[in-house]
């Protein structure tokens, strides 16, 4: 502060202190200033005294009837007036726009989430909040939201991290086991789940996890699940690639049912062991903190909670790699 030299190594005063000093100077007394800044008169008096002690100068001349700022304080407040007003306007602006989402909402998700529910949901969100732009980043790898600059991530419940908060999103996900007609012409279709182990299979690998997604089936009595893996014929790290390799006749593939609706309809793929793959848990919308969320994040979470999700929705097939 120009013209002032404190006797302490501590910061002479904070912005809150400066606001209190300005209120006392404007209102001519501690009680009137206390009402303006929302503090008690004794608290205002303590702040003035502390500032004077730290600076080693008098900031107000006091009598039983008047409190008058010294010339030194008048000079200080004149220099600080514009910056202090600008800062207060900025803070007020942040508070005013707390419930007005704006900026870019960046969401990371596996490829399958797009046609299943996320593309539609993101579009509806952007229409509801015109000041928000949407950046959808589809990747079947498990990405770090911090290093990738993501506000939200959609993940399988099994891949949630311990530091994530999450809520269910999207409809119930059905899996199905498929193969191309040319594969089934060379190999008899499995009649029982245990026979899957005798077949060639196209497996999905979680890139960042370095492991294959398990093939999980319902038990005969329907009361549990069993994992049966095929002979690995091919491995892919995206759902469209798994489906593409299955179309070429390399083997069986365990895929999301919604992603192969068109293939099943036109006969490029055939379903085997219908109804036997176990139902997948719903996807989860994950985020790192519940506190002080940007409005764009908070409002998207609210929209997700509002939405009623139903199973069995017809979804366009995935035609090729996305993202």
XYZ file of C-alpha atoms in Angstrom, residues 108-290:
183
model
C -15.966 -39.007 -21.523
C -17.810 -42.243 -22.281
C -17.445 -45.673 -23.905
C -18.537 -45.858 -27.538
C -21.665 -47.881 -26.736
C -23.062 -45.158 -24.471
C -23.554 -42.737 -27.362
C -26.316 -44.459 -29.349
C -27.734 -46.108 -26.235
C -28.541 -42.887 -24.356
C -25.781 -40.264 -24.101
C -26.104 -38.530 -27.485
C -29.810 -37.890 -26.937
C -29.360 -36.788 -23.318
C -26.508 -34.401 -24.178
C -28.530 -32.863 -27.009
C -31.526 -32.257 -24.746
C -29.229 -30.673 -22.161
C -27.719 -28.305 -24.742
C -31.193 -27.292 -25.918
C -32.309 -26.590 -22.357
C -29.171 -24.533 -21.643
C -28.175 -22.642 -24.829
C -25.063 -21.129 -23.187
C -23.509 -24.588 -22.774
C -21.526 -26.343 -25.506
C -21.155 -30.134 -25.436
C -17.866 -31.987 -25.967
C -18.475 -35.758 -26.080
C -15.305 -37.865 -26.074
C -15.957 -41.514 -26.850
C -13.223 -43.938 -25.862
C -13.554 -47.495 -24.603
C -10.431 -47.022 -22.492
C -10.757 -46.022 -18.849
C -9.511 -42.429 -18.882
C -8.470 -40.147 -16.028
C -10.957 -37.243 -15.910
C -8.374 -34.858 -14.430
C -5.586 -35.421 -16.951
C -8.104 -35.513 -19.826
C -9.867 -32.348 -18.667
C -13.270 -34.038 -18.335
C -16.140 -32.764 -16.195
C -17.966 -36.101 -16.101
C -17.301 -39.681 -17.173
C -19.667 -42.518 -18.029
C -18.405 -45.920 -16.953
C -19.397 -49.467 -16.292
C -20.114 -49.813 -12.583
C -17.337 -52.389 -12.331
C -14.772 -49.801 -13.427
C -15.598 -47.026 -10.967
C -12.691 -45.660 -8.946
C -12.851 -45.336 -5.165
C -12.578 -41.531 -5.278
C -15.566 -41.169 -7.638
C -19.115 -40.267 -6.763
C -21.599 -41.853 -9.146
C -25.234 -42.321 -10.023
C -26.901 -44.757 -12.441
C -27.445 -43.480 -15.969
C -29.055 -44.990 -19.047
C -31.334 -48.015 -19.440
C -30.615 -51.576 -18.374
C -28.022 -53.024 -20.753
C -28.679 -56.376 -22.399
C -25.890 -58.512 -23.876
C -26.175 -61.087 -26.595
C -23.893 -63.730 -28.093
C -23.612 -63.514 -31.868
C -21.750 -65.031 -34.789
C -21.737 -64.663 -38.569
C -23.615 -67.260 -40.664
C -20.340 -68.284 -42.347
C -18.806 -69.092 -38.953
C -21.823 -71.131 -37.906
C -21.706 -73.016 -41.221
C -18.248 -74.280 -40.248
C -18.917 -74.763 -36.520
C -22.109 -75.996 -34.947
C -23.742 -73.347 -32.794
C -23.328 -74.011 -29.053
C -26.378 -75.609 -27.473
C -25.258 -75.055 -23.885
C -23.245 -72.353 -22.151
C -20.408 -74.755 -21.351
C -19.902 -75.403 -25.082
C -18.788 -71.765 -25.550
C -15.353 -72.851 -24.319
C -15.027 -75.043 -27.441
C -15.565 -72.108 -29.837
C -13.384 -69.353 -31.242
C -14.176 -66.008 -29.734
C -13.590 -62.296 -30.350
C -12.873 -60.678 -27.003
C -13.028 -57.085 -25.881
C -9.985 -55.747 -24.034
C -10.109 -52.840 -21.614
C -7.080 -50.952 -22.867
C -6.030 -49.243 -19.658
C -6.909 -52.294 -17.563
C -4.963 -54.767 -19.763
C -7.577 -57.461 -19.223
C -10.353 -59.041 -21.225
C -14.000 -58.379 -20.488
C -15.424 -61.622 -19.064
C -18.219 -63.545 -20.784
C -20.821 -63.978 -18.053
C -23.910 -66.170 -18.428
C -26.921 -67.023 -16.304
C -26.894 -70.377 -14.563
C -29.470 -73.000 -15.572
C -31.695 -72.263 -12.588
C -31.383 -68.525 -13.145
C -30.211 -67.924 -9.616
C -26.603 -67.010 -10.353
C -24.006 -66.410 -13.026
C -21.122 -68.330 -14.542
C -18.123 -67.111 -16.534
C -17.174 -69.129 -19.624
C -14.449 -67.860 -21.955
C -13.977 -69.029 -25.571
C -10.752 -69.895 -27.349
C -9.364 -66.466 -28.132
C -9.306 -65.941 -31.894
C -9.111 -62.129 -31.892
C -8.945 -59.235 -29.434
C -10.201 -55.695 -30.038
C -10.336 -52.563 -27.925
C -13.521 -51.037 -29.313
C -17.061 -52.362 -29.677
C -17.317 -51.546 -33.414
C -14.127 -53.549 -34.037
C -15.467 -56.537 -32.096
C -18.663 -56.427 -34.149
C -16.728 -55.982 -37.407
C -14.540 -59.018 -36.711
C -17.637 -61.067 -35.884
C -19.212 -60.077 -39.212
C -16.106 -61.455 -40.952
C -16.734 -64.880 -39.423
C -13.804 -65.121 -37.001
C -15.866 -66.438 -34.118
C -18.461 -65.757 -31.448
C -18.724 -62.290 -29.921
C -20.363 -61.061 -26.722
C -21.761 -57.607 -27.480
C -24.402 -55.099 -26.423
C -27.725 -56.177 -27.922
C -28.650 -52.649 -29.022
C -25.452 -52.406 -31.077
C -26.304 -55.357 -33.357
C -30.043 -54.899 -33.859
C -29.575 -54.091 -37.546
C -27.139 -56.975 -38.081
C -29.599 -59.402 -36.551
C -32.425 -57.980 -38.657
C -30.560 -58.267 -41.967
C -28.858 -61.581 -41.174
C -25.213 -60.479 -41.167
C -25.073 -61.802 -37.593
C -27.054 -64.547 -35.855
C -27.833 -64.732 -32.145
C -26.913 -67.928 -30.290
C -27.822 -69.020 -26.765
C -30.564 -66.396 -26.708
C -31.374 -65.107 -23.253
C -28.377 -66.802 -21.657
C -25.885 -63.872 -21.341
C -26.213 -62.140 -17.979
C -27.776 -58.670 -17.893
C -25.195 -55.935 -17.425
C -25.539 -53.385 -14.626
C -26.548 -49.920 -15.793
C -23.806 -47.477 -16.661
C -22.777 -44.925 -14.048
C -22.218 -41.181 -14.383
C -19.117 -40.469 -12.302
C -17.664 -37.231 -10.937
C -14.963 -36.343 -8.450
C -16.639 -34.010 -5.979
C -20.075 -32.992 -4.744
